[in-house]
Amino acid sequence: MVPGRVMITALVVSMAVVVGCGSADDAPTPTPAPTTVQLPPNQVAGVPLPDDAVDRAVAKLDELAAALMESSRIPGMAVAVVHGGETVYAKGFGVRAAGTQEAVDADTVFQLASVSKSLAATVVAHQVGTGAIEWTTPMVSLLPSFALADPATTAELTVGDLFAHRSGLPDHAGDRLEDIGFDRAAILDKLRLEPLDPFRISYHYTNFGLTAAAEAVATAAGTSWEQLSDDVLYGPLDMSSTSSRFDDFQARPNRAVGHMRVDGAWVAEAVRDPDAQSPAGGASSSVNDMARWLAALLGTGTADGTTIAPAQALLPAITPQVISAPARAPQARAGYYGFGFNASTTPAGRTDYSHSGAFALGAATNFVVIPSADVAIVALTNAAPIGIPETLTAEFADLVQFGEIREDWRALYEQVIAPLNDPVGDLAGKPAPTNPAPAQPLSTYPGSYANEYWGPAVISEDGGELVLTIGPAQQRYPLRHWDGDTFAFEPSGENAPPGSVSSARFTDDGLVLDYFDENGLGTFTR
């Protein structure tokens, strides 16, 4: 798509004026008729809202949330709805940590995961509104050190390109660098080594691409991203429980602990520190705080007299900038992405904007805004993604627009989201060879294997087995023999769900690690 700020279409207003008839001598003074405001055709929904649509939908939320909690057994969830500029529903369900009696309420703080992107876009919209930057500002003018593999792309790349995931970077580029301990600066620098797809016509969701753009905006403002978010969004909207710092989340006494599903039970097994990708996934908040932000979105940048971003600066973020999900049939609707927001059309012919967030280590979140109904809903959970917040917000949206739930959203979202929890690696789910070729003597393999992207992979021998050590965190993976010069290891972290198994294949002059070879960058030279 061609970059640039989306132009605001003026409202079409038709005036019906009734004029009296008579002679010039006795003509009465004309009385203007009431003004009739007509929406432009592209703002007219296909289906009118049912009577008392929002109130009736809100009245069903207790029942819907309780049913989802019961069927999924997730530990906790919080939900809020905004309508008419007010929070009309805010409630917690379940517990903050499994096995405790610490109840979730509307002030319980959850990790937002990728819902952070929409908050980040709002911060950038503020900066656009002040004239500090534009969505079309080139990255090189804000962060000269940032580069991608293609110099021409680097020269043209804008803040908006990265917030729309249309830079050409591969899907989730840089995420596995974070898992092995690289910090934000190192990961952003290494993005220049990633292969690129065509610029501005490829959509690939990238946490660190968006993070780079946010970092550039903060650098231009002379502060950190975390502080900029406090100064222009969280502080002005009195979002006192919201932060883009992991330490702040950890310090909240009323916070939800992340849970993974292990052997059918929800357990708090790991802690997700997303500081490296804070703009894309590192924010935390309560539904009471999120409701204040949603009110500002429904107010096109303004809530309770406080303007976070003028409408013309926010509009590009919440309207389509790139096709994110091409239609697969002539009768199907395509999906679109704005700048940090999904921007689509509902089955009722109404525009909406939304975002989901997910940590495999224990968070699933979602919000949906339907501006023509003046309503928004947010649902936050402390469990790995299985579609629960999306199901609740979709059911609510159906009730608002149709007065009934029209789809089996739970089954649909389970199907769509299930792959997020699938094990990864070329050996996942495969039985070990029954008659493997023998390995060479273990003393053959130890050494340091170089790789510009991942850094050195060190192979050592420990207690009669090989161990792979990689990354600044010195992540250790025991290797077990598989077949010949191929060994197996079990990657771990946010991007390796339980059951993941990868090969480590030794060659004459190096080592290929399948888990780290997703974009052809997994060859290490001895």
Short mmCIF file of C-alpha atoms in Angstrom, two decimals:
data_model
loop_
_atom_site.label_atom_id
_atom_site.label_comp_id
_atom_site.label_asym_id
_atom_site.label_seq_id
_atom_site.Cartn_x
_atom_site.Cartn_y
_atom_site.Cartn_z
CA MET A 1 0.00 0.00 0.00
CA VAL A 2 1.09 3.54 -0.60
CA PRO A 3 2.14 5.12 2.71
CA GLY A 4 0.59 8.28 3.95
CA ARG A 5 -1.93 9.65 6.33
CA VAL A 6 -5.48 8.56 5.61
CA MET A 7 -7.67 11.49 4.59
CA ILE A 8 -10.77 12.05 6.66
CA THR A 9 -13.94 11.87 4.58
CA ALA A 10 -16.32 14.73 5.35
CA LEU A 11 -19.78 13.83 6.58
CA VAL A 12 -22.53 14.34 4.03
CA VAL A 13 -25.27 16.47 5.52
CA SER A 14 -28.54 17.11 3.71
CA MET A 15 -30.80 19.96 4.81
CA ALA A 16 -34.54 19.77 4.28
CA VAL A 17 -36.02 23.24 4.41
CA VAL A 18 -39.78 23.81 4.30
CA VAL A 19 -40.73 27.17 2.79
CA GLY A 20 -44.30 28.59 3.05
CA CYS A 21 -46.17 29.72 -0.06
CA GLY A 22 -48.34 32.83 -0.52
CA SER A 23 -48.36 36.35 -1.86
CA ALA A 24 -45.60 38.77 -1.07
CA ASP A 25 -47.93 40.73 1.15
CA ASP A 26 -49.11 37.95 3.42
CA ALA A 27 -46.15 35.53 3.28
CA PRO A 28 -45.43 34.21 6.77
CA THR A 29 -41.91 34.10 8.14
CA PRO A 30 -40.41 30.76 7.04
CA THR A 31 -39.74 28.28 9.83
CA PRO A 32 -36.69 26.07 9.23
CA ALA A 33 -37.41 22.35 9.43
CA PRO A 34 -35.28 20.14 11.63
CA THR A 35 -31.91 19.25 10.14
CA THR A 36 -31.60 15.66 8.95
CA VAL A 37 -28.11 14.15 9.09
CA GLN A 38 -27.51 11.28 6.70
CA LEU A 39 -24.55 8.97 6.94
CA PRO A 40 -22.50 8.47 3.79
CA PRO A 41 -23.22 5.08 2.18
CA ASN A 42 -19.90 3.67 3.33
CA GLN A 43 -20.89 4.30 6.96
CA VAL A 44 -24.28 2.61 6.82
CA ALA A 45 -24.38 -0.79 8.53
CA GLY A 46 -26.05 -3.74 6.85
CA VAL A 47 -28.13 -4.63 9.90
CA PRO A 48 -29.71 -2.13 12.34
CA LEU A 49 -28.95 -2.54 16.04
CA PRO A 50 -31.60 -4.28 18.14
CA ASP A 51 -33.43 -2.17 20.71
CA ASP A 52 -31.34 -1.55 23.83
CA ALA A 53 -28.60 -3.57 22.13
CA VAL A 54 -25.72 -2.78 24.46
CA ASP A 55 -27.72 -3.01 27.69
CA ARG A 56 -29.11 -6.41 26.71
CA ALA A 57 -25.65 -7.68 25.78
CA VAL A 58 -24.12 -6.45 29.01
CA ALA A 59 -26.88 -8.20 30.97
CA LYS A 60 -25.70 -11.52 29.51
CA LEU A 61 -22.02 -11.11 30.36
CA ASP A 62 -22.09 -12.71 33.81
CA GLU A 63 -23.64 -15.83 32.33
CA LEU A 64 -21.30 -15.95 29.32
CA ALA A 65 -18.15 -15.43 31.37
CA ALA A 66 -19.16 -17.98 34.00
CA ALA A 67 -19.86 -20.58 31.31
CA LEU A 68 -16.45 -20.05 29.72
CA MET A 69 -14.70 -20.22 33.08
CA GLU A 70 -16.50 -23.48 33.85
CA SER A 71 -15.82 -25.15 30.51
CA SER A 72 -12.18 -24.08 30.17
CA ARG A 73 -11.18 -24.21 33.85
CA ILE A 74 -8.83 -21.28 33.29
CA PRO A 75 -7.79 -19.72 36.63
CA GLY A 76 -8.91 -16.14 36.13
CA MET A 77 -10.44 -13.53 33.84
CA ALA A 78 -11.52 -9.89 34.03
CA VAL A 79 -13.93 -8.11 31.70
CA ALA A 80 -14.97 -4.50 31.12
CA VAL A 81 -17.37 -2.75 28.74
CA VAL A 82 -17.44 0.93 27.78
CA HIS A 83 -20.52 2.62 26.32
CA GLY A 84 -21.56 6.24 26.15
CA GLY A 85 -18.18 7.33 27.45
CA GLU A 86 -18.66 5.37 30.67
CA THR A 87 -17.56 2.02 32.06
CA VAL A 88 -20.86 0.16 32.24
CA TYR A 89 -19.44 -3.22 33.28
CA ALA A 90 -16.22 -4.20 35.06
CA LYS A 91 -15.86 -7.50 36.84
CA GLY A 92 -13.40 -10.27 37.73
CA PHE A 93 -13.89 -14.03 37.66
CA GLY A 94 -11.84 -16.80 39.21
CA VAL A 95 -8.50 -16.42 40.96
CA ARG A 96 -5.20 -14.70 40.38
CA ALA A 97 -3.23 -17.90 40.96
CA ALA A 98 -4.45 -21.50 40.75
CA GLY A 99 -4.79 -23.17 44.12
CA THR A 100 -5.34 -19.91 46.00
CA GLN A 101 -8.38 -17.92 47.11
CA GLU A 102 -7.03 -14.62 45.74
CA ALA A 103 -9.99 -13.45 43.69
CA VAL A 104 -9.64 -11.56 40.41
CA ASP A 105 -11.39 -8.18 40.41
CA ALA A 106 -11.58 -5.25 38.03
CA ASP A 107 -8.32 -3.84 39.42
CA THR A 108 -6.29 -7.05 39.04
CA VAL A 109 -3.33 -6.41 36.75
CA PHE A 110 -2.72 -8.80 33.85
CA GLN A 111 0.04 -9.01 31.29
CA LEU A 112 -1.45 -7.72 28.04
CA ALA A 113 0.90 -9.46 25.58
CA SER A 114 0.22 -8.15 22.05
CA VAL A 115 -2.64 -5.90 23.09
CA SER A 116 0.36 -3.74 24.03
CA LYS A 117 0.69 -2.92 20.32
CA SER A 118 -2.57 -0.99 20.30
CA LEU A 119 -1.57 0.98 23.39
CA ALA A 120 1.75 1.69 21.67
CA ALA A 121 -0.02 2.91 18.55
CA THR A 122 -2.02 5.32 20.71
CA VAL A 123 1.22 6.70 22.14
CA VAL A 124 2.58 7.20 18.62
CA ALA A 125 -0.70 8.85 17.56
CA HIS A 126 -0.15 11.33 20.40
CA GLN A 127 3.30 12.15 19.02
CA VAL A 128 1.82 12.53 15.54
CA GLY A 129 -0.77 14.90 16.99
CA THR A 130 1.91 17.10 18.52
CA GLY A 131 3.74 17.31 15.21
CA ALA A 132 6.81 15.56 16.62
CA ILE A 133 6.63 12.83 13.97
CA GLU A 134 4.30 11.49 11.29
CA TRP A 135 3.22 7.94 10.55
CA THR A 136 5.13 8.50 7.29
CA THR A 137 8.36 9.66 8.98
CA PRO A 138 11.33 7.61 7.69
CA MET A 139 12.97 5.44 10.32
CA VAL A 140 16.46 6.56 9.28
CA SER A 141 15.59 10.12 10.27
CA LEU A 142 14.72 9.02 13.81
CA LEU A 143 17.00 6.04 14.42
CA PRO A 144 19.87 6.23 11.93
CA SER A 145 21.47 3.04 13.24
CA PHE A 146 18.47 0.89 12.32
CA ALA A 147 18.71 -1.01 9.03
CA LEU A 148 17.23 -3.94 7.16
CA ALA A 149 18.96 -6.23 4.68
CA ASP A 150 18.01 -4.13 1.65
CA PRO A 151 19.42 -0.57 1.59
CA ALA A 152 16.56 0.67 -0.60
CA THR A 153 13.99 -0.65 1.88
CA THR A 154 15.93 0.88 4.77
CA ALA A 155 15.86 4.28 3.06
CA GLU A 156 12.10 4.18 2.47
CA LEU A 157 10.95 2.41 5.66
CA THR A 158 8.59 4.48 7.81
CA VAL A 159 7.23 4.28 11.35
CA GLY A 160 3.88 3.29 9.87
CA ASP A 161 5.38 0.50 7.77
CA LEU A 162 6.65 -1.21 10.90
CA PHE A 163 3.44 -0.61 12.87
CA ALA A 164 1.52 -2.19 9.95
CA HIS A 165 3.88 -5.22 9.72
CA ARG A 166 4.57 -4.49 6.04
CA SER A 167 8.35 -4.05 6.17
CA GLY A 168 9.06 -7.43 4.56
CA LEU A 169 10.64 -8.87 7.72
CA PRO A 170 9.75 -12.54 8.30
CA ASP A 171 6.94 -13.49 10.65
CA HIS A 172 7.97 -13.00 14.31
CA ALA A 173 11.50 -12.03 13.30
CA GLY A 174 13.78 -11.78 16.33
CA ASP A 175 11.49 -13.50 18.84
CA ARG A 176 13.79 -16.48 19.40
CA LEU A 177 16.72 -14.15 19.98
CA GLU A 178 14.77 -12.83 22.95
CA ASP A 179 14.25 -16.38 24.27
CA ILE A 180 18.00 -16.95 24.53
CA GLY A 181 18.72 -13.70 26.29
CA PHE A 182 19.44 -10.96 23.75
CA ASP A 183 18.25 -7.51 24.79
CA ARG A 184 16.25 -5.03 22.74
CA ALA A 185 19.21 -3.16 21.27
CA ALA A 186 20.97 -6.33 20.15
CA ILE A 187 17.82 -7.78 18.58
CA LEU A 188 16.99 -4.60 16.68
CA ASP A 189 20.54 -4.52 15.33
CA LYS A 190 20.34 -8.16 14.18
CA LEU A 191 17.14 -7.57 12.18
CA ARG A 192 19.41 -6.35 9.37
CA LEU A 193 20.48 -9.98 8.90
CA GLU A 194 16.94 -11.27 8.33
CA PRO A 195 15.86 -12.13 4.75
CA LEU A 196 13.14 -9.85 3.38
CA ASP A 197 9.95 -10.38 1.41
CA PRO A 198 8.65 -7.62 -0.91
CA PHE A 199 8.30 -4.27 0.81
CA ARG A 200 4.82 -2.88 1.58
CA ILE A 201 2.95 -5.72 -0.14
CA SER A 202 3.93 -8.44 2.37
CA TYR A 203 2.24 -8.75 5.75
CA HIS A 204 4.29 -10.58 8.38
CA TYR A 205 3.53 -10.02 12.06
CA THR A 206 6.71 -8.89 13.82
CA ASN A 207 7.05 -7.94 17.46
CA PHE A 208 10.50 -6.49 17.05
CA GLY A 209 9.71 -4.62 13.84
CA LEU A 210 7.01 -2.70 15.70
CA THR A 211 9.33 -2.35 18.70
CA ALA A 212 11.94 -0.73 16.44
CA ALA A 213 9.44 1.89 15.31
CA ALA A 214 8.35 2.63 18.87
CA GLU A 215 11.97 2.89 19.96
CA ALA A 216 12.60 5.39 17.16
CA VAL A 217 9.63 7.52 18.27
CA ALA A 218 10.84 7.51 21.88
CA THR A 219 14.39 8.35 20.83
CA ALA A 220 13.08 11.33 18.86
CA ALA A 221 11.22 12.43 22.01
CA GLY A 222 14.45 12.25 24.03
CA THR A 223 13.20 9.61 26.48
CA SER A 224 12.66 5.88 26.88
CA TRP A 225 9.64 4.12 25.44
CA GLU A 226 8.46 3.18 28.92
CA GLN A 227 8.63 6.77 30.14
CA LEU A 228 7.00 8.17 27.01
CA SER A 229 4.06 5.80 27.50
CA ASP A 230 3.71 6.99 31.10
CA ASP A 231 3.91 10.63 30.13
CA VAL A 232 1.49 10.78 27.20
CA LEU A 233 -0.99 7.95 27.83
CA TYR A 234 -1.03 6.20 31.20
CA GLY A 235 -0.61 9.34 33.28
CA PRO A 236 -3.09 11.60 31.46
CA LEU A 237 -5.81 8.91 31.51
CA ASP A 238 -5.14 8.06 35.17
CA MET A 239 -4.22 4.49 34.24
CA SER A 240 -2.38 4.12 37.54
CA SER A 241 -2.10 0.33 37.36
CA THR A 242 -0.72 0.29 33.82
CA SER A 243 2.95 0.09 32.89
CA SER A 244 5.28 -0.95 30.09
CA ARG A 245 7.87 -2.22 32.59
CA PHE A 246 7.95 -5.83 33.75
CA ASP A 247 9.31 -4.85 37.18
CA ASP A 248 6.20 -2.72 37.75
CA PHE A 249 3.98 -5.67 36.93
CA GLN A 250 5.91 -7.92 39.29
CA ALA A 251 5.57 -5.36 42.08
CA ARG A 252 1.75 -5.13 41.88
CA PRO A 253 0.19 -6.82 44.92
CA ASN A 254 -3.01 -7.44 42.94
CA ARG A 255 -1.64 -9.18 39.84
CA ALA A 256 -2.57 -12.28 37.90
CA VAL A 257 0.01 -15.04 37.58
CA GLY A 258 0.46 -16.67 34.17
CA HIS A 259 -0.54 -20.33 33.76
CA MET A 260 0.24 -23.04 31.22
CA ARG A 261 -1.86 -26.13 30.64
CA VAL A 262 0.17 -29.22 31.59
CA ASP A 263 -1.47 -32.66 31.45
CA GLY A 264 -4.88 -31.02 31.51
CA ALA A 265 -4.22 -28.81 34.54
CA TRP A 266 -3.45 -25.08 34.66
CA VAL A 267 -0.11 -24.53 36.43
CA ALA A 268 2.05 -21.47 37.08
CA GLU A 269 5.21 -23.01 35.66
CA ALA A 270 7.11 -20.10 34.09
CA VAL A 271 7.42 -16.32 34.21
CA ARG A 272 7.35 -14.23 31.04
CA ASP A 273 9.57 -11.13 31.09
CA PRO A 274 8.76 -9.25 27.85
CA ASP A 275 10.80 -6.10 28.47
CA ALA A 276 12.86 -6.57 25.29
CA GLN A 277 9.69 -6.16 23.19
CA SER A 278 7.88 -3.84 25.58
CA PRO A 279 6.04 -1.74 22.95
CA ALA A 280 4.83 -4.89 21.19
CA GLY A 281 4.11 -7.13 24.17
CA GLY A 282 5.33 -5.76 27.47
CA ALA A 283 2.47 -3.70 28.87
CA SER A 284 0.35 -4.75 31.85
CA SER A 285 -2.96 -3.32 33.02
CA SER A 286 -6.31 -3.88 34.72
CA VAL A 287 -9.69 -3.81 32.99
CA ASN A 288 -10.59 -0.66 34.92
CA ASP A 289 -7.56 1.05 33.40
CA MET A 290 -8.17 -0.44 29.97
CA ALA A 291 -11.71 0.90 30.07
CA ARG A 292 -10.34 4.45 30.39
CA TRP A 293 -8.25 3.87 27.27
CA LEU A 294 -11.19 2.33 25.39
CA ALA A 295 -13.28 5.39 26.25
CA ALA A 296 -10.59 7.52 24.62
CA LEU A 297 -10.66 5.31 21.51
CA LEU A 298 -14.44 5.62 21.27
CA GLY A 299 -13.99 9.36 21.72
CA THR A 300 -11.60 9.34 18.74
CA GLY A 301 -8.68 10.22 20.98
CA THR A 302 -10.47 12.11 23.76
CA ALA A 303 -12.05 10.98 27.04
CA ASP A 304 -13.37 13.07 29.95
CA GLY A 305 -11.99 16.21 28.38
CA THR A 306 -8.48 14.77 28.02
CA THR A 307 -7.19 14.50 24.47
CA ILE A 308 -4.53 11.85 23.98
CA ALA A 309 -4.43 12.20 20.22
CA PRO A 310 -6.43 14.32 17.79
CA ALA A 311 -8.78 12.36 15.56
CA GLN A 312 -6.75 12.90 12.42
CA ALA A 313 -3.66 11.41 14.09
CA LEU A 314 -5.47 8.37 15.51
CA LEU A 315 -7.60 7.55 12.47
CA PRO A 316 -4.80 5.95 10.40
CA ALA A 317 -4.06 3.55 13.25
CA ILE A 318 -7.60 2.21 13.55
CA THR A 319 -8.36 1.97 9.83
CA PRO A 320 -6.93 -0.45 7.21
CA GLN A 321 -3.37 0.04 6.02
CA VAL A 322 -2.53 -3.45 4.74
CA ILE A 323 -4.36 -6.69 3.93
CA SER A 324 -3.50 -9.06 6.78
CA ALA A 325 -5.76 -11.97 5.80
CA PRO A 326 -6.65 -12.16 2.09
CA ALA A 327 -10.14 -13.42 1.28
CA ARG A 328 -10.16 -17.12 0.41
CA ALA A 329 -13.47 -17.08 -1.44
CA PRO A 330 -15.39 -14.49 -3.48
CA GLN A 331 -18.01 -14.18 -0.75
CA ALA A 332 -15.46 -13.88 2.07
CA ARG A 333 -14.37 -10.72 3.82
CA ALA A 334 -10.65 -9.96 3.92
CA GLY A 335 -8.88 -9.00 7.14
CA TYR A 336 -6.95 -5.77 7.49
CA TYR A 337 -4.40 -4.25 9.83
CA GLY A 338 -3.99 -0.59 10.62
CA PHE A 339 -1.10 0.71 12.71
CA GLY A 340 -1.09 -1.55 15.77
CA PHE A 341 -4.77 -2.48 15.40
CA ASN A 342 -6.74 -5.09 13.48
CA ALA A 343 -9.26 -3.14 11.40
CA SER A 344 -12.06 -5.13 9.78
CA THR A 345 -15.75 -5.31 8.89
CA THR A 346 -18.21 -7.37 10.96
CA PRO A 347 -20.92 -9.68 9.54
CA ALA A 348 -23.38 -6.87 10.30
CA GLY A 349 -21.53 -4.53 7.97
CA ARG A 350 -20.05 -2.48 10.79
CA THR A 351 -16.39 -1.50 11.08
CA ASP A 352 -14.57 -2.67 14.15
CA TYR A 353 -11.03 -2.60 15.43
CA SER A 354 -9.43 -4.98 17.85
CA HIS A 355 -6.37 -6.91 18.93
CA SER A 356 -5.51 -10.14 20.69
CA GLY A 357 -2.53 -10.92 22.85
CA ALA A 358 -1.05 -14.26 23.87
CA PHE A 359 1.86 -15.65 25.82
CA ALA A 360 2.40 -19.40 25.62
CA LEU A 361 3.76 -19.05 29.15
CA GLY A 362 0.42 -17.80 30.44
CA ALA A 363 -1.62 -14.88 29.05
CA ALA A 364 -4.49 -14.43 26.61
CA THR A 365 -6.17 -11.07 26.03
CA ASN A 366 -8.51 -9.38 23.58
CA PHE A 367 -10.46 -6.19 23.02
CA VAL A 368 -13.02 -5.22 20.38
CA VAL A 369 -14.35 -1.75 19.54
CA ILE A 370 -17.49 -1.22 17.44
CA PRO A 371 -17.55 2.54 16.94
CA SER A 372 -20.96 2.73 15.21
CA ALA A 373 -22.52 1.09 18.29
CA ASP A 374 -20.43 3.27 20.62
CA VAL A 375 -19.26 0.19 22.52
CA ALA A 376 -16.02 -1.56 23.40
CA ILE A 377 -15.20 -4.67 25.41
CA VAL A 378 -11.94 -6.00 26.84
CA ALA A 379 -11.24 -9.44 28.33
CA LEU A 380 -7.98 -10.35 30.09
CA THR A 381 -7.00 -13.84 31.27
CA ASN A 382 -4.05 -15.42 33.06
CA ALA A 383 -3.92 -18.62 30.99
CA ALA A 384 -2.14 -19.65 27.81
CA PRO A 385 -4.20 -19.02 24.67
CA ILE A 386 -7.12 -21.34 23.90
CA GLY A 387 -9.54 -18.71 22.57
CA ILE A 388 -11.40 -17.74 25.74
CA PRO A 389 -11.16 -13.90 25.62
CA GLU A 390 -11.83 -13.89 21.86
CA THR A 391 -14.87 -16.11 22.34
CA LEU A 392 -16.33 -13.84 24.99
CA THR A 393 -15.84 -10.64 23.01
CA ALA A 394 -17.21 -12.27 19.82
CA GLU A 395 -20.32 -13.49 21.66
CA PHE A 396 -20.81 -10.02 23.09
CA ALA A 397 -20.38 -8.44 19.65
CA ASP A 398 -23.00 -10.81 18.22
CA LEU A 399 -25.44 -9.88 20.97
CA VAL A 400 -24.88 -6.17 20.36
CA GLN A 401 -25.31 -6.41 16.59
CA PHE A 402 -27.91 -9.15 16.21
CA GLY A 403 -29.49 -9.69 19.63
CA GLU A 404 -28.32 -13.30 19.59
CA ILE A 405 -25.12 -15.34 19.37
CA ARG A 406 -24.88 -16.47 15.77
CA GLU A 407 -21.79 -18.69 15.71
CA ASP A 408 -20.11 -21.35 17.83
CA TRP A 409 -17.25 -18.99 18.58
CA ARG A 410 -15.66 -21.33 21.12
CA ALA A 411 -15.18 -24.08 18.53
CA LEU A 412 -14.04 -21.64 15.86
CA TYR A 413 -11.43 -19.97 18.06
CA GLU A 414 -10.20 -23.28 19.45
CA GLN A 415 -9.51 -24.37 15.89
CA VAL A 416 -7.74 -21.14 14.94
CA ILE A 417 -5.67 -20.78 18.11
CA ALA A 418 -4.75 -24.43 18.76
CA PRO A 419 -1.67 -24.28 16.47
CA LEU A 420 -0.14 -21.65 18.78
CA ASN A 421 0.29 -24.40 21.36
CA ASP A 422 1.65 -27.03 18.98
CA PRO A 423 5.21 -28.27 19.60
CA VAL A 424 7.83 -27.02 17.14
CA GLY A 425 11.00 -28.51 15.74
CA ASP A 426 11.61 -31.06 12.98
CA LEU A 427 11.71 -33.98 15.44
CA ALA A 428 8.61 -33.07 17.47
CA GLY A 429 6.26 -36.03 17.72
CA LYS A 430 8.60 -38.36 15.87
CA PRO A 431 9.74 -41.68 17.37
CA ALA A 432 13.47 -42.16 17.74
CA PRO A 433 15.01 -44.41 15.06
CA THR A 434 14.83 -48.07 16.05
CA ASN A 435 18.21 -48.85 14.48
CA PRO A 436 20.17 -45.58 14.41
CA ALA A 437 23.57 -45.23 12.84
CA PRO A 438 26.24 -44.78 15.51
CA ALA A 439 27.68 -41.39 16.36
CA GLN A 440 31.36 -40.61 16.18
CA PRO A 441 33.28 -40.53 19.46
CA LEU A 442 31.80 -37.72 21.58
CA SER A 443 35.20 -36.01 21.70
CA THR A 444 34.73 -35.30 17.97
CA TYR A 445 31.97 -32.76 18.47
CA PRO A 446 32.85 -30.23 21.24
CA GLY A 447 33.94 -26.76 20.25
CA SER A 448 32.64 -23.29 19.46
CA TYR A 449 30.52 -22.85 16.35
CA ALA A 450 30.16 -19.30 15.03
CA ASN A 451 27.02 -17.60 13.72
CA GLU A 452 26.62 -13.86 13.09
CA TYR A 453 22.93 -13.83 13.95
CA TRP A 454 22.71 -16.13 16.98
CA GLY A 455 26.24 -15.71 18.29
CA PRO A 456 28.40 -18.73 19.13
CA ALA A 457 26.92 -22.13 19.86
CA VAL A 458 29.20 -23.99 22.24
CA ILE A 459 29.15 -27.77 22.32
CA SER A 460 30.64 -29.35 25.42
CA GLU A 461 30.77 -32.81 26.93
CA ASP A 462 29.31 -33.19 30.41
CA GLY A 463 28.94 -36.50 32.21
CA GLY A 464 29.08 -38.55 29.06
CA GLU A 465 26.60 -36.47 27.06
CA LEU A 466 26.82 -33.46 24.80
CA VAL A 467 25.40 -30.08 25.83
CA LEU A 468 24.56 -27.12 23.58
CA THR A 469 25.01 -23.67 25.19
CA ILE A 470 23.79 -20.63 23.30
CA GLY A 471 22.90 -16.96 23.75
CA PRO A 472 23.68 -14.29 26.35
CA ALA A 473 21.51 -16.20 28.85
CA GLN A 474 23.83 -19.20 28.36
CA GLN A 475 20.81 -21.35 27.63
CA ARG A 476 21.77 -25.01 28.01
CA TYR A 477 20.19 -27.82 25.99
CA PRO A 478 21.32 -31.42 26.61
CA LEU A 479 21.76 -33.31 23.34
CA ARG A 480 20.69 -36.93 22.99
CA HIS A 481 21.84 -39.08 20.13
CA TRP A 482 19.31 -39.54 17.34
CA ASP A 483 20.96 -40.97 14.23
CA GLY A 484 24.56 -40.79 13.00
CA ASP A 485 25.80 -37.22 13.43
CA THR A 486 22.30 -35.97 14.31
CA PHE A 487 21.35 -35.29 17.90
CA ALA A 488 18.09 -34.08 19.43
CA PHE A 489 17.40 -31.30 21.92
CA GLU A 490 14.29 -29.80 23.48
CA PRO A 491 14.07 -26.02 23.01
CA SER A 492 12.24 -24.05 25.69
CA GLY A 493 10.78 -20.60 26.20
CA GLU A 494 7.90 -18.51 24.88
CA ASN A 495 8.33 -19.77 21.32
CA ALA A 496 8.76 -23.48 22.10
CA PRO A 497 5.59 -25.05 23.57
CA PRO A 498 5.97 -28.26 25.61
CA GLY A 499 6.89 -31.22 23.44
CA SER A 500 9.12 -29.25 21.08
CA VAL A 501 12.10 -31.25 19.76
CA SER A 502 14.74 -30.05 17.30
CA SER A 503 17.65 -31.68 15.53
CA ALA A 504 21.27 -30.63 15.92
CA ARG A 505 23.07 -31.95 12.85
CA PHE A 506 26.86 -31.95 12.75
CA THR A 507 28.54 -31.56 9.35
CA ASP A 508 32.15 -31.67 8.24
CA ASP A 509 32.69 -27.99 8.97
CA GLY A 510 29.83 -26.98 11.21
CA LEU A 511 26.47 -27.48 12.86
CA VAL A 512 22.87 -26.93 11.74
CA LEU A 513 20.28 -26.32 14.49
CA ASP A 514 16.81 -26.77 13.03
CA TYR A 515 15.02 -24.74 15.74
CA PHE A 516 17.26 -21.77 14.97
CA ASP A 517 17.06 -22.24 11.17
CA GLU A 518 13.51 -20.93 10.70
CA ASN A 519 14.64 -18.21 8.27
CA GLY A 520 17.76 -19.95 6.97
CA LEU A 521 19.99 -18.52 9.69
CA GLY A 522 20.68 -21.71 11.64
CA THR A 523 24.02 -22.82 10.20
CA PHE A 524 27.00 -22.48 12.57
CA THR A 525 30.62 -22.71 11.41
CA ARG A 526 33.25 -24.43 13.51
#
